[in-house]
């Protein structure tokens, strides 16, 4: 059963039977918003990029994004760059797989971001979302709809962080500006 998350909401990644999730997918989907022009409505492609920044004690130690598809330890993998969005028609346009059981013990948080590499704002995006899926059975666990319409080029979407022996996901949904994850670091740090 999917939990429709709100900004700031956290959910445990413990299974109802007491076990822990082993592998999850953070999916990102979006569509370009139609724009009115002199000759009617048209759509301009929007290139959003999903990234995962791995932190140890509030220090970035690794990142997974379209130019570095696999974390150095192999526990986090990006499925590849999508330059236009809307391909999945409600499905994931980009996805990052996290093998929670293989994440090194010193990594305590993984922050997921989305940014417009081409610098277009979220005013040009519609139906944007991130979702967490149990990779072992394909069940959607949580979905967070990214608020559109803003004059910003990025969002700090969510984070997965250790809580005791397990993990918790927190929806962040913080607007930011930047074309790359490096540009977003000042906006990420307050959420650690």
Short mmCIF file of C-alpha atoms in Angstrom, two decimals:
data_model
loop_
_atom_site.label_atom_id
_atom_site.label_comp_id
_atom_site.label_asym_id
_atom_site.label_seq_id
_atom_site.Cartn_x
_atom_site.Cartn_y
_atom_site.Cartn_z
CA UNK A 1 0.00 0.00 0.00
CA UNK A 2 1.43 3.35 -1.05
CA UNK A 3 1.82 6.18 1.42
CA UNK A 4 1.26 9.58 -0.22
CA UNK A 5 3.80 11.64 1.63
CA UNK A 6 3.75 15.30 2.55
CA UNK A 7 6.76 17.56 3.00
CA UNK A 8 8.62 16.63 6.19
CA UNK A 9 6.81 13.31 6.65
CA UNK A 10 8.96 10.28 7.52
CA UNK A 11 8.18 6.59 7.11
CA UNK A 12 10.04 3.61 8.46
CA UNK A 13 11.49 1.18 5.94
CA UNK A 14 10.86 -1.75 8.28
CA UNK A 15 8.46 -4.33 6.86
CA UNK A 16 5.22 -4.99 8.68
CA UNK A 17 6.45 -8.49 9.53
CA UNK A 18 9.39 -6.95 11.41
CA UNK A 19 11.99 -7.54 8.70
CA UNK A 20 13.88 -4.86 6.86
CA UNK A 21 13.80 -3.89 3.23
CA UNK A 22 16.95 -4.95 1.45
CA UNK A 23 16.74 -3.10 -1.84
CA UNK A 24 14.76 -0.02 -2.82
CA UNK A 25 14.39 2.11 -5.92
CA UNK A 26 13.94 5.86 -5.78
CA UNK A 27 12.12 6.67 -9.00
CA UNK A 28 11.69 10.11 -10.57
CA UNK A 29 9.08 10.94 -13.17
CA UNK A 30 8.09 14.17 -14.90
CA UNK A 31 6.57 15.69 -17.98
CA UNK A 32 7.20 18.98 -19.74
CA UNK A 33 4.34 21.40 -19.19
CA UNK A 34 2.63 22.71 -22.33
CA UNK A 35 3.24 26.40 -22.94
CA UNK A 36 1.06 28.84 -24.80
CA UNK A 37 2.73 30.52 -27.70
CA UNK A 38 1.84 32.71 -30.61
CA UNK A 39 0.90 29.67 -32.70
CA UNK A 40 -0.88 27.64 -30.00
CA UNK A 41 0.29 25.29 -27.28
CA UNK A 42 3.66 23.58 -27.54
CA UNK A 43 5.90 21.55 -25.28
CA UNK A 44 9.65 22.06 -24.86
CA UNK A 45 11.61 19.07 -23.59
CA UNK A 46 12.92 19.33 -20.02
CA UNK A 47 16.03 17.43 -18.90
CA UNK A 48 15.79 16.67 -15.18
CA UNK A 49 18.53 14.70 -13.45
CA UNK A 50 18.24 12.56 -10.34
CA UNK A 51 21.24 12.27 -8.03
CA UNK A 52 21.98 10.52 -4.74
CA UNK A 53 24.56 12.01 -2.39
CA UNK A 54 25.93 9.61 0.24
CA UNK A 55 26.88 11.14 3.58
CA UNK A 56 28.91 9.89 6.53
CA UNK A 57 28.60 12.04 9.64
CA UNK A 58 27.28 15.01 7.59
CA UNK A 59 30.18 14.83 5.13
CA UNK A 60 29.60 13.91 1.46
CA UNK A 61 31.64 10.80 0.64
CA UNK A 62 30.21 9.65 -2.70
CA UNK A 63 27.59 10.58 -5.29
CA UNK A 64 25.62 8.72 -7.91
CA UNK A 65 24.36 10.67 -10.93
CA UNK A 66 24.31 10.48 -14.73
CA UNK A 67 28.11 10.81 -15.00
CA UNK A 68 28.91 8.42 -12.12
CA UNK A 69 26.30 5.66 -12.36
CA UNK A 70 27.54 3.41 -9.52
CA UNK A 71 28.78 4.32 -6.05
CA UNK A 72 32.37 3.39 -5.29
CA UNK A 73 31.19 0.52 -3.05
CA UNK A 74 28.56 -0.69 -5.57
CA UNK A 75 25.57 -0.33 -3.22
CA UNK A 76 23.88 2.55 -5.11
CA UNK A 77 23.23 2.50 -8.89
CA UNK A 78 21.69 5.00 -11.30
CA UNK A 79 19.80 3.36 -14.18
CA UNK A 80 20.78 6.03 -16.72
CA UNK A 81 20.06 9.53 -17.93
CA UNK A 82 16.70 10.49 -19.45
CA UNK A 83 16.89 13.73 -21.39
CA UNK A 84 13.18 14.43 -21.96
CA UNK A 85 10.93 12.89 -19.27
CA UNK A 86 7.41 11.64 -19.79
CA UNK A 87 8.62 8.42 -21.38
CA UNK A 88 7.09 6.26 -18.67
CA UNK A 89 3.70 8.06 -18.80
CA UNK A 90 3.46 7.96 -15.01
CA UNK A 91 6.34 5.53 -14.52
CA UNK A 92 9.94 6.27 -13.63
CA UNK A 93 11.93 8.34 -16.10
CA UNK A 94 15.10 8.01 -14.01
CA UNK A 95 15.74 5.68 -11.10
CA UNK A 96 18.37 5.09 -8.45
CA UNK A 97 18.64 1.62 -6.91
CA UNK A 98 19.87 1.30 -3.34
CA UNK A 99 20.95 -2.06 -1.90
CA UNK A 100 20.39 -1.10 1.75
CA UNK A 101 22.04 -4.27 3.02
CA UNK A 102 25.27 -3.39 1.14
CA UNK A 103 25.47 0.30 2.08
CA UNK A 104 28.64 0.58 4.20
CA UNK A 105 27.97 1.10 7.89
CA UNK A 106 29.67 4.53 7.92
CA UNK A 107 27.12 5.89 5.38
CA UNK A 108 24.28 7.22 7.54
CA UNK A 109 22.25 9.27 5.03
CA UNK A 110 21.52 9.25 1.31
CA UNK A 111 19.97 12.45 -0.03
CA UNK A 112 18.11 12.38 -3.35
CA UNK A 113 18.00 15.50 -5.49
CA UNK A 114 16.55 16.51 -8.82
CA UNK A 115 17.85 19.37 -10.91
CA UNK A 116 17.29 20.86 -14.33
CA UNK A 117 20.60 20.41 -16.10
CA UNK A 118 19.52 22.78 -18.87
CA UNK A 119 18.46 25.44 -16.37
CA UNK A 120 14.72 25.33 -17.05
CA UNK A 121 12.56 26.08 -14.03
CA UNK A 122 9.86 23.91 -12.49
CA UNK A 123 7.36 26.26 -14.09
CA UNK A 124 8.05 24.22 -17.21
CA UNK A 125 7.46 20.86 -15.47
CA UNK A 126 4.25 19.04 -14.57
CA UNK A 127 3.33 15.73 -12.95
CA UNK A 128 6.74 15.46 -11.25
CA UNK A 129 7.12 12.90 -8.47
CA UNK A 130 9.56 10.75 -6.62
CA UNK A 131 8.59 7.34 -5.30
CA UNK A 132 10.16 4.63 -3.22
CA UNK A 133 9.68 1.07 -4.46
CA UNK A 134 10.55 -2.24 -2.78
CA UNK A 135 12.89 -3.55 -5.46
CA UNK A 136 12.37 -7.20 -4.44
CA UNK A 137 8.65 -7.27 -5.30
CA UNK A 138 7.99 -4.01 -7.21
CA UNK A 139 5.57 -2.68 -4.57
CA UNK A 140 5.40 1.10 -4.35
CA UNK A 141 5.90 2.05 -0.71
CA UNK A 142 5.75 5.84 -0.80
CA UNK A 143 5.17 8.63 -3.27
CA UNK A 144 5.93 12.31 -2.95
CA UNK A 145 4.52 14.70 -5.55
CA UNK A 146 6.99 17.45 -6.30
CA UNK A 147 5.24 20.81 -6.21
CA UNK A 148 5.59 22.42 -9.61
CA UNK A 149 5.27 25.91 -10.85
CA UNK A 150 8.20 27.44 -9.02
CA UNK A 151 10.89 29.69 -10.41
CA UNK A 152 13.61 27.31 -9.20
CA UNK A 153 15.70 24.76 -11.06
CA UNK A 154 16.06 21.99 -8.46
CA UNK A 155 14.57 20.24 -5.46
CA UNK A 156 16.03 18.36 -2.56
CA UNK A 157 13.52 15.50 -2.88
CA UNK A 158 14.01 13.11 0.00
CA UNK A 159 16.52 11.35 2.17
CA UNK A 160 16.95 7.81 3.40
CA UNK A 161 18.71 7.69 6.75
CA UNK A 162 19.66 5.16 9.37
CA UNK A 163 17.48 4.91 12.47
CA UNK A 164 18.78 2.25 14.84
CA UNK A 165 19.15 -1.02 12.95
CA UNK A 166 16.93 0.09 10.04
CA UNK A 167 16.29 2.93 7.64
CA UNK A 168 13.73 5.74 7.39
CA UNK A 169 12.67 7.83 4.40
CA UNK A 170 11.85 11.51 4.89
CA UNK A 171 10.19 13.63 2.18
CA UNK A 172 12.00 16.97 1.97
CA UNK A 173 10.66 18.76 -1.11
CA UNK A 174 12.86 21.81 -0.65
CA UNK A 175 13.15 24.09 -3.69
CA UNK A 176 16.65 25.14 -4.66
CA UNK A 177 18.60 26.52 -7.58
CA UNK A 178 21.38 24.73 -9.38
CA UNK A 179 22.15 22.75 -12.50
CA UNK A 180 24.13 20.01 -10.74
CA UNK A 181 24.21 18.26 -7.37
CA UNK A 182 27.37 20.26 -6.52
CA UNK A 183 25.36 23.48 -6.83
CA UNK A 184 22.82 22.05 -4.36
CA UNK A 185 25.21 21.24 -1.51
CA UNK A 186 24.45 24.44 0.47
CA UNK A 187 20.71 23.60 0.26
CA UNK A 188 21.28 19.95 1.29
CA UNK A 189 23.36 20.56 4.41
CA UNK A 190 20.52 21.94 6.62
CA UNK A 191 18.62 18.65 6.10
CA UNK A 192 21.33 16.41 7.53
#
